[in-house]
XYZ file of C-alpha atoms in Angstrom:
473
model
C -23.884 -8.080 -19.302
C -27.109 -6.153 -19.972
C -26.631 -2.656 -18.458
C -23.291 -0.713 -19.496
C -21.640 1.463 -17.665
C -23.034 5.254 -17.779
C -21.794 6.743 -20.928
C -20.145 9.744 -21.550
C -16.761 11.019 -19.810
C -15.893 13.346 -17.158
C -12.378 15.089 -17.487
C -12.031 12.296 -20.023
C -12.540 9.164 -18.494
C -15.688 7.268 -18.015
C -17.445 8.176 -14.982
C -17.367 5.004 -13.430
C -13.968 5.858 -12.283
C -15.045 8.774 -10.195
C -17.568 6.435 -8.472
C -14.545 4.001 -7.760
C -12.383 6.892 -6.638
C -14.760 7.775 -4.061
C -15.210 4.154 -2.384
C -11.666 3.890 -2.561
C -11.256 6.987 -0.899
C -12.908 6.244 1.837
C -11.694 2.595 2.167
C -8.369 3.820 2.216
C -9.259 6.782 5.137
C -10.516 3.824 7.274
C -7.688 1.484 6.785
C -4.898 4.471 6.911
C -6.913 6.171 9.761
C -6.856 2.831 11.969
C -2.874 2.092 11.002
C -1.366 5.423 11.786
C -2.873 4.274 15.353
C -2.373 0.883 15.645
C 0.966 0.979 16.556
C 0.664 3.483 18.856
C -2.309 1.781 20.667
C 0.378 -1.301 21.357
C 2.699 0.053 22.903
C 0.796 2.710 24.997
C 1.136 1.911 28.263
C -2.326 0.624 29.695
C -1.775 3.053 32.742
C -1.343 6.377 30.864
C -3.574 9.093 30.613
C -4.279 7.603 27.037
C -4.039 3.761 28.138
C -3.171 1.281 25.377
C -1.923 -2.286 25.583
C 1.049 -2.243 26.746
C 3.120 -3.884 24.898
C 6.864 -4.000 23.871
C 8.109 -2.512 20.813
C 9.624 -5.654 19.812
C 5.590 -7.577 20.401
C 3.875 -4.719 18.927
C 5.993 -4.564 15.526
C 5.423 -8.714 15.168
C 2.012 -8.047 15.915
C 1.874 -5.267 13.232
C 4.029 -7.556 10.896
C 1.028 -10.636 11.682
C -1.920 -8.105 10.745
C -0.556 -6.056 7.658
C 0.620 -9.680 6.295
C -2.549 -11.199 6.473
C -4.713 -7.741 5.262
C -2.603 -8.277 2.260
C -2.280 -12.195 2.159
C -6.452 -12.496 1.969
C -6.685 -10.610 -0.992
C -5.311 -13.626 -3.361
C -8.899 -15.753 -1.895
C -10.659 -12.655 -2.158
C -9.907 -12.744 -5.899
C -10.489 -16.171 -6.362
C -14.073 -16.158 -4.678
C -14.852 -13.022 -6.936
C -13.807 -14.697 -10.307
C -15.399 -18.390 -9.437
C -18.697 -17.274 -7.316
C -19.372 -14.030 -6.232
C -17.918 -11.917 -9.256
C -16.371 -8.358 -8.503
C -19.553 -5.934 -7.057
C -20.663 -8.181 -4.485
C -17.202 -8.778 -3.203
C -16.452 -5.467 -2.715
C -19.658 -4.593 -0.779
C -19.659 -7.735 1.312
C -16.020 -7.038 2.318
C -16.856 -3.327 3.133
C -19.447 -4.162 5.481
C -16.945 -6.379 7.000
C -14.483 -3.585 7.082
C -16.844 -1.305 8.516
C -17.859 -4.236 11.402
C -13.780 -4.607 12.432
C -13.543 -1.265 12.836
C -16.486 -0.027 15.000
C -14.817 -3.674 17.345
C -11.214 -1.640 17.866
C -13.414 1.273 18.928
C -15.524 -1.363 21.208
C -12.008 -3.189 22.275
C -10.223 -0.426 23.073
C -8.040 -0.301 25.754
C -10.494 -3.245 27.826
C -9.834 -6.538 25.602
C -6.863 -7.494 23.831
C -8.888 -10.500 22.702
C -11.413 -8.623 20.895
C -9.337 -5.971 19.898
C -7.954 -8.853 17.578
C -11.793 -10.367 16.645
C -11.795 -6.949 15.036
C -8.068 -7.140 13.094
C -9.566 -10.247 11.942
C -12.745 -8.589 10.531
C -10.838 -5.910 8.866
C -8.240 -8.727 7.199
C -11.399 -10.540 5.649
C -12.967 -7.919 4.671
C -9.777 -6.354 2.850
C -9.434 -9.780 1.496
C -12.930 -9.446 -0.799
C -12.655 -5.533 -1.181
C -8.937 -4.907 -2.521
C -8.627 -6.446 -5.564
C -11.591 -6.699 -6.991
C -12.472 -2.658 -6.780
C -9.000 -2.075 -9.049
C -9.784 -5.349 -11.637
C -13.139 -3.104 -12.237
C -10.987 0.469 -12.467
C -8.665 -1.846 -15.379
C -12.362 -3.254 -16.274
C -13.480 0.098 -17.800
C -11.127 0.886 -20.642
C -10.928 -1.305 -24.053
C -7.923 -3.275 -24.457
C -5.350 -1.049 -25.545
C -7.141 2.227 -24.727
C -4.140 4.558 -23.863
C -6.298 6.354 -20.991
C -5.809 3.227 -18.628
C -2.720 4.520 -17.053
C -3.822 7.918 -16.801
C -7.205 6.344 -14.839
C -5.246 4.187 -12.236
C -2.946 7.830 -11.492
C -6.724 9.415 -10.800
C -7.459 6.113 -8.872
C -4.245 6.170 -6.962
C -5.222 9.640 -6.182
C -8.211 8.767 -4.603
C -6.150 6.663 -2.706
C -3.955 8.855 -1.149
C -6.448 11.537 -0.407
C -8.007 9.261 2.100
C -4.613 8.513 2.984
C -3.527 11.837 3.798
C -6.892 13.323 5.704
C -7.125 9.773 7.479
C -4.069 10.285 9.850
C -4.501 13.734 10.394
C -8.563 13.097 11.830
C -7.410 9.774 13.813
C -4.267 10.737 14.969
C -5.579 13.824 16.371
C -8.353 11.816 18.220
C -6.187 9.135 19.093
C -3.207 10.746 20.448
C -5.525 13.304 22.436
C -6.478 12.509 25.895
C -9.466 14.007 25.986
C -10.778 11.486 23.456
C -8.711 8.621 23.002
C -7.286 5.809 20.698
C -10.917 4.461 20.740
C -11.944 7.117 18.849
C -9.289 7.278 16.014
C -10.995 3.679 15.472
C -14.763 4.815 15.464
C -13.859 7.536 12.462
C -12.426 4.745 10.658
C -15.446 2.882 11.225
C -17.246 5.627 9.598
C -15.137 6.310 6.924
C -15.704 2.862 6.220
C -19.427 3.293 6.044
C -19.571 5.608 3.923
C -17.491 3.985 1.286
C -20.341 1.350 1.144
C -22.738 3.653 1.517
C -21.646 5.307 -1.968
C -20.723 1.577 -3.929
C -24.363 0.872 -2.342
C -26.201 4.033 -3.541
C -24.435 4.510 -7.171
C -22.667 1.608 -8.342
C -25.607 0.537 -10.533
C -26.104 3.910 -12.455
C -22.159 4.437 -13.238
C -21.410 0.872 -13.530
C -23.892 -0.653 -15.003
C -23.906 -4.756 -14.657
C -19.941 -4.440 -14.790
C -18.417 -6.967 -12.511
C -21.495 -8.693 -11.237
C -20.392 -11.751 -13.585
C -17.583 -13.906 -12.119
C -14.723 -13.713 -14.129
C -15.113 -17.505 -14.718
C -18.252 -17.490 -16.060
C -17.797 -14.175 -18.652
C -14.922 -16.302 -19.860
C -17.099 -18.910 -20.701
C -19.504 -16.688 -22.165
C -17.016 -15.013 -24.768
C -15.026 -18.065 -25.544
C -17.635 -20.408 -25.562
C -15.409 -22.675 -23.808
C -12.997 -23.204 -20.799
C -9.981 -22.330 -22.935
C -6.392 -23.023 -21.473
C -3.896 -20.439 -21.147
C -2.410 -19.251 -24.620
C 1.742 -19.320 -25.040
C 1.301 -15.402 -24.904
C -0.986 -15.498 -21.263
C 0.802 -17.851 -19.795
C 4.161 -15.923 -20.550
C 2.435 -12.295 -19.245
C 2.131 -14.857 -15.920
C 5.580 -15.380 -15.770
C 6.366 -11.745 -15.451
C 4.185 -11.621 -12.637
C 5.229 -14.251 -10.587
C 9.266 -12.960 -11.297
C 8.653 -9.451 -9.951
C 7.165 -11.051 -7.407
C 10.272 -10.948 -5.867
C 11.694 -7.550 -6.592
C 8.150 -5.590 -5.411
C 7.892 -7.596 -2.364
C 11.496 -6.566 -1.449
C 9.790 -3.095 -2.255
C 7.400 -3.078 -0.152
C 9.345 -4.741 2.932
C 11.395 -1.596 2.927
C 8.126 0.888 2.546
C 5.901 -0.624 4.951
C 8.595 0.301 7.444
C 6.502 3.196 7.572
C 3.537 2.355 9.896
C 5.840 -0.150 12.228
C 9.739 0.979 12.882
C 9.511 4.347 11.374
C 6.690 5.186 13.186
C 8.261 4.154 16.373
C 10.972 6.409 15.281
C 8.565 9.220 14.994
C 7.396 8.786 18.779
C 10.847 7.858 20.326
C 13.855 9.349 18.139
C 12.431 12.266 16.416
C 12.282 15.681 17.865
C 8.719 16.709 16.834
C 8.267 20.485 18.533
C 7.382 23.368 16.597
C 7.896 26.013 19.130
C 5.825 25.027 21.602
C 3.857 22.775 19.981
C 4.337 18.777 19.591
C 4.246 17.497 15.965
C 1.618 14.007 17.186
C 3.726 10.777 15.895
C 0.961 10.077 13.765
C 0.774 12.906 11.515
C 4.040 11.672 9.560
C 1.849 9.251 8.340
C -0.113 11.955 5.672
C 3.291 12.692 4.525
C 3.121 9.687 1.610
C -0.193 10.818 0.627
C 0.461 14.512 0.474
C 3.541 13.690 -1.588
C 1.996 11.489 -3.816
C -1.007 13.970 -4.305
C 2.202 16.235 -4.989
C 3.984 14.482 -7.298
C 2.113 12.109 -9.040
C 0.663 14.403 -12.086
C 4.381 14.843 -12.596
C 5.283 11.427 -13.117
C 2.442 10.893 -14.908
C 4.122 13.264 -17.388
C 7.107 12.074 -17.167
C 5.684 8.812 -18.551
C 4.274 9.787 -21.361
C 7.243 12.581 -21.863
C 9.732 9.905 -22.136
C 7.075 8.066 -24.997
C 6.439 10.633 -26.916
C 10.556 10.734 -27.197
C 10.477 7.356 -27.799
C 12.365 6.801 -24.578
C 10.094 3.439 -23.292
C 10.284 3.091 -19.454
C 8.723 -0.100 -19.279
C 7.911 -1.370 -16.262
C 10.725 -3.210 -15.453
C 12.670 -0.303 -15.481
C 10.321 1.780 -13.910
C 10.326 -0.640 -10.393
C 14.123 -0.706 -10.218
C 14.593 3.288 -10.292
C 11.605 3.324 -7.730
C 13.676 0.680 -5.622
C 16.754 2.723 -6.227
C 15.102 5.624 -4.543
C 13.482 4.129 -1.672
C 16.921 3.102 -0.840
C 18.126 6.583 -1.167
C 15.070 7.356 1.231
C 16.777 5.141 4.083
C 19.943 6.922 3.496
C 18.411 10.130 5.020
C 17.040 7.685 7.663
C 20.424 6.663 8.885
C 21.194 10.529 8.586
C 18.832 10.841 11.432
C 20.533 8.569 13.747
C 24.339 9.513 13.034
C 22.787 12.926 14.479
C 20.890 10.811 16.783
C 24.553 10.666 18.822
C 25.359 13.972 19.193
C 22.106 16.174 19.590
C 20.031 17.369 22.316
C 17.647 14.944 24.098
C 19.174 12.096 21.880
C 16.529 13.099 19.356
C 16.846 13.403 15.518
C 15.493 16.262 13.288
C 11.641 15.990 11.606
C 14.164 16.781 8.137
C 15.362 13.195 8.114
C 11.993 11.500 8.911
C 9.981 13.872 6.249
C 13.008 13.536 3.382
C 12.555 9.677 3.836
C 9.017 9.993 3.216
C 9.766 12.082 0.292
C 11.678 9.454 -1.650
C 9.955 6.433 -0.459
C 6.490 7.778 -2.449
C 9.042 8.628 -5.335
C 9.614 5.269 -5.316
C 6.268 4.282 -4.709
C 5.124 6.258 -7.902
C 7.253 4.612 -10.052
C 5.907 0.778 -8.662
C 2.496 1.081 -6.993
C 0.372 2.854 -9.412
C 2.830 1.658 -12.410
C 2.233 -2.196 -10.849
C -1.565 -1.674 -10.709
C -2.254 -1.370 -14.723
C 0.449 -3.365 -15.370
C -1.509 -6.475 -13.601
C -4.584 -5.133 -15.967
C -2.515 -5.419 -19.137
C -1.248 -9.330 -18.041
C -3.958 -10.562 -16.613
C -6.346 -13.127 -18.851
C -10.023 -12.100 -18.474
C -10.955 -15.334 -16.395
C -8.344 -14.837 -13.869
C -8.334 -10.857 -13.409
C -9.378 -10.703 -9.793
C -7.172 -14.152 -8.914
C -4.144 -11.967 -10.596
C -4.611 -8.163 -9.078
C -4.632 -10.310 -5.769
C -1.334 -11.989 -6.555
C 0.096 -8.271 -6.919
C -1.750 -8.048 -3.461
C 0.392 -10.530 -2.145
C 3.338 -8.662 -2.779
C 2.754 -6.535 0.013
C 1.748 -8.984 2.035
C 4.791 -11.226 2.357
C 6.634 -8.188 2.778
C 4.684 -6.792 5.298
C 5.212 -10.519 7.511
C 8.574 -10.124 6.809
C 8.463 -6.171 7.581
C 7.625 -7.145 11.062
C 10.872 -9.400 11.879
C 13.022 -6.713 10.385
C 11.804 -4.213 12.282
C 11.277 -6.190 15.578
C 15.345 -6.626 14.943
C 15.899 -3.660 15.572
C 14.814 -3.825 19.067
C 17.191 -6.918 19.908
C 20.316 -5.845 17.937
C 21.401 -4.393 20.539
C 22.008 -7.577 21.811
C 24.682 -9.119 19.517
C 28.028 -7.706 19.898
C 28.903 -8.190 16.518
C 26.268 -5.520 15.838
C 27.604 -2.952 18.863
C 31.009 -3.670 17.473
C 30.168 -2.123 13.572
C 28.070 0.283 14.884
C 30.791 1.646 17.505
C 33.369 1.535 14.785
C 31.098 4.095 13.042
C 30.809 5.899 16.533
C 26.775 5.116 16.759
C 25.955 4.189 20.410
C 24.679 0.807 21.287
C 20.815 1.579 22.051
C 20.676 2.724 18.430
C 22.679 0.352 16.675
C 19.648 -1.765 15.708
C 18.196 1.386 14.128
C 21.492 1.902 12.242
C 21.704 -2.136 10.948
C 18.108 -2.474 9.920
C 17.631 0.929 7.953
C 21.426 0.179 6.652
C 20.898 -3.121 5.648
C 17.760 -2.187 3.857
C 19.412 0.386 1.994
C 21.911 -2.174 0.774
C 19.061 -4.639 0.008
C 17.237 -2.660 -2.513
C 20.425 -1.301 -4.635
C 21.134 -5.085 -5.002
C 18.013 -6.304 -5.920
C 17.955 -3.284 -8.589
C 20.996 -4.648 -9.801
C 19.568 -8.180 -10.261
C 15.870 -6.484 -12.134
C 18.099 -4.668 -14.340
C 20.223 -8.108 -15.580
C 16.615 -9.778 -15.899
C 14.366 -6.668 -17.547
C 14.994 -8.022 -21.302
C 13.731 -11.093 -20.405
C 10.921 -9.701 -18.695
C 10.089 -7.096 -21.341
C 10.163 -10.139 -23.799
C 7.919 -11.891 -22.111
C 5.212 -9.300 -21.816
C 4.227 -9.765 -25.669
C 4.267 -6.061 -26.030
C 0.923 -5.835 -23.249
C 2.205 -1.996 -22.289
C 2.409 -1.258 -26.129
C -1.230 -2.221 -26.898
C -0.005 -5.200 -28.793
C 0.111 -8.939 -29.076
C 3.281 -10.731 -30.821
């Protein structure tokens, strides 16, 4: 590598970071921007005032399940092309552009071809694929082994994050959801959003960068070993903590990424939205993660390093089972919302429920997502960095396949009398006892595999070598 990144710091991190932040930002405003609508666009009935496709909540939610799955699932070939041929930069801006292409399609698509509308899902997953992982290997790429600012730097990344997260839903959703415009346009500020995010990686990657990440991850291995050396007793331990909480942050994210499929079908159908006069648009819940996490997340950050410097170590084990913990709390309020559900006016639950879910599923969020990112930094060997932050990618992508069927249950529930029986017995009516089953049995999921990561964190603590310590046994 002949160029380093720009020296100096800016509020104490190299100012690399802030370029990342910014193409992350907008990454994340185009792919936020286009899922608080896509939903929405399904199931809008193609002759409305604001025509969609028509389709049946049941479709639409597999069809949601199908796309997040795969926007996740790419990301583990998107790593390995970046670490064997294309290294990290050229990833990223070749899967922008590909983004940026799906996007402007859905605006194109929209409401006149189904068929394209999914050419341009199918741009966005490839693109995702090549950008994701490879833009947070370089965030883990700019600190030292061991430097303690790494954690602090993915908190500013994940901020960056969820800023585009919050504004995204709030300028789509209010294009999208209006008649005068249409879902159409929701898609074509996405598409710009995504623009400019290559725009700046294009412009001013070089100068804060430097050469970092052009070289495959294969190759710098080479270069600093000399050789093709196989996986140390110590690296190949580190990758059996990744592959065992696998399990526990896919379960995770199953439960959160209710959030753009059922619980945003709650938010149109079940949730009484008015403020006065005025009607709260279905898609606007979808800031409320990124708001809360903009909220919240300098004070976990100190929380963190409170409980250190009192030699209290939440390591992060520990950390993803109290974030599970309260994500299952979060459905709790859920099924709030339908017990009231039964006896209020219109059928329709309160915003409280819907907004207090939100609430605790970024608490737990905050103590996985961002927590999950540097911990992938810390385990990963050098040659397989990008193969390994797309492994944590494919967390969320199982889940979000398996997201779909849960929450497509909930529209066929109904069905089984079994279900009608439980749900009777608890004096829940039988057009919402799917709701009442699938955000129950969720609940119930996650407090038992938090049991199960708290029996196995030893182990997996052992394992890790001490990589969260800034040590090697």
């Amino acid at each position: 590598m002949n160029q380093p990144p720009a020296s100096g710091t800016l509020f104490g991190h190299p100012k690399g970071l802030f370029l990342l932040f910014s193409t992350e930002m907008w990454e994340r405003f185009s792919y936020y921007g286009m899922r608080a609508l896509l939903i929405l666009t399904l199931v809008a009935a193609t002759e409305s005032t604001n025509p969609g496709f028509g389709m049946t909540n049941g479709d639409a939610l597999l069809t949601y399940g199908y796309y997040t799955g795969l926007v996740y699932a790419t990301t583990l070939f998107g790593g390995l092309i970046a670490d064997n041929w294309l290294g990290q930069r050229r990833s990223i801006i070749i899967g922008g552009i590909l983004m940026a292409t799906g996007q402007f399609t859905l605006f194109a698509a929209t409401p006149h071809s189904l068929d394209l509308f999914y050419v341009g899902l199918g741009f966005i997953i490839c693109g995702n694929g090549l950008f994701k992982p490879n833009i947070s290997a370089i965030v883990g790429d700019l600190y030292q082994p061991g430097d303690a600012r790494r954690d602090g730097g993915f908190s500013i990344f994940y901020m960056g994050i969820n800023i585009g997260g919050f504004l995204a839903p709030l300028v789509t959703s209010s294009l999208g959801e209006s008649d005068a415009f249409g879902w159409r346009y929701g898609y074509l500020a996405a598409g710009i959003g995504m623009t400019l995010s290559v725009l700046i990686q294009l412009l001013f990657a070089q100068k804060y960068l430097g050469d970092l990440g052009k070289v495959p991850g294969r190759i710098l291995s080479h270069t600093e070993a000399g050789t093709a050396a196989p996986l140390t007793k110590v690296e190949f331990d580190r990758l059996r903590v990744v592959l065992f909480l696998f399990i526990f942050v896919t379960m995770f994210w199953l439960a959160f990424e209710q959030a753009g499929g059922l619980m945003s079908l709650f938010a149109l159908s079940h949730t009484d939205r008015f403020i006065g006069t005025f009607e709260v648009p279905a898609g606007w819940f979808q800031s409320l993660n990124s708001l809360f996490i903009i909220i919240f997340a300098p004070f976990f950050a100190w929380l963190w390093v409170t409980l250190s410097s009192r030699n209290i170590q939440a390591d992060a084990p520990i950390k993803i089972l109290f974030g599970m913990l309260l994500t299952a709390i979060g459905f709790g309020f859920l099924i709030m919302g339908v017990f009231e559900m039964q006896t209020s006016p219109g059928s329709k639950a309160s915003m409280l429920w819907l907004t207090l879910a939100f609430l605790f599923h970024t608490f737990g969020e905050l103590c996985i997502s961002p927590v999950g990112l540097s911990l992938m930094t810390k385990l990963a060997p050098v040659k397989l960095a990008s193969l390994v932050m797309g492994i944590w990618f494919l967390m969320p992508a199982v889940a979000q396949y398996l997201a779909g069927f849960v929450g497509a249950y909930s529209d066929s529930a109904g069905d089984n009398p079994a279900v009608v029986e439980f749900a009777a017995s608890l004096g829940v009516r039988q057009a919402d006892a799917g709701l009442l089953v699938v955000f129950g049995g969720i609940a119930v999921a996650l407090v038992v595999f938090a049991a199960l990561l708290w029996l196995l964190s030893g182990t997996l603590v052992r394992w890790m070598h001490g990589a969260e310590r800034a040590k090697t046994e």
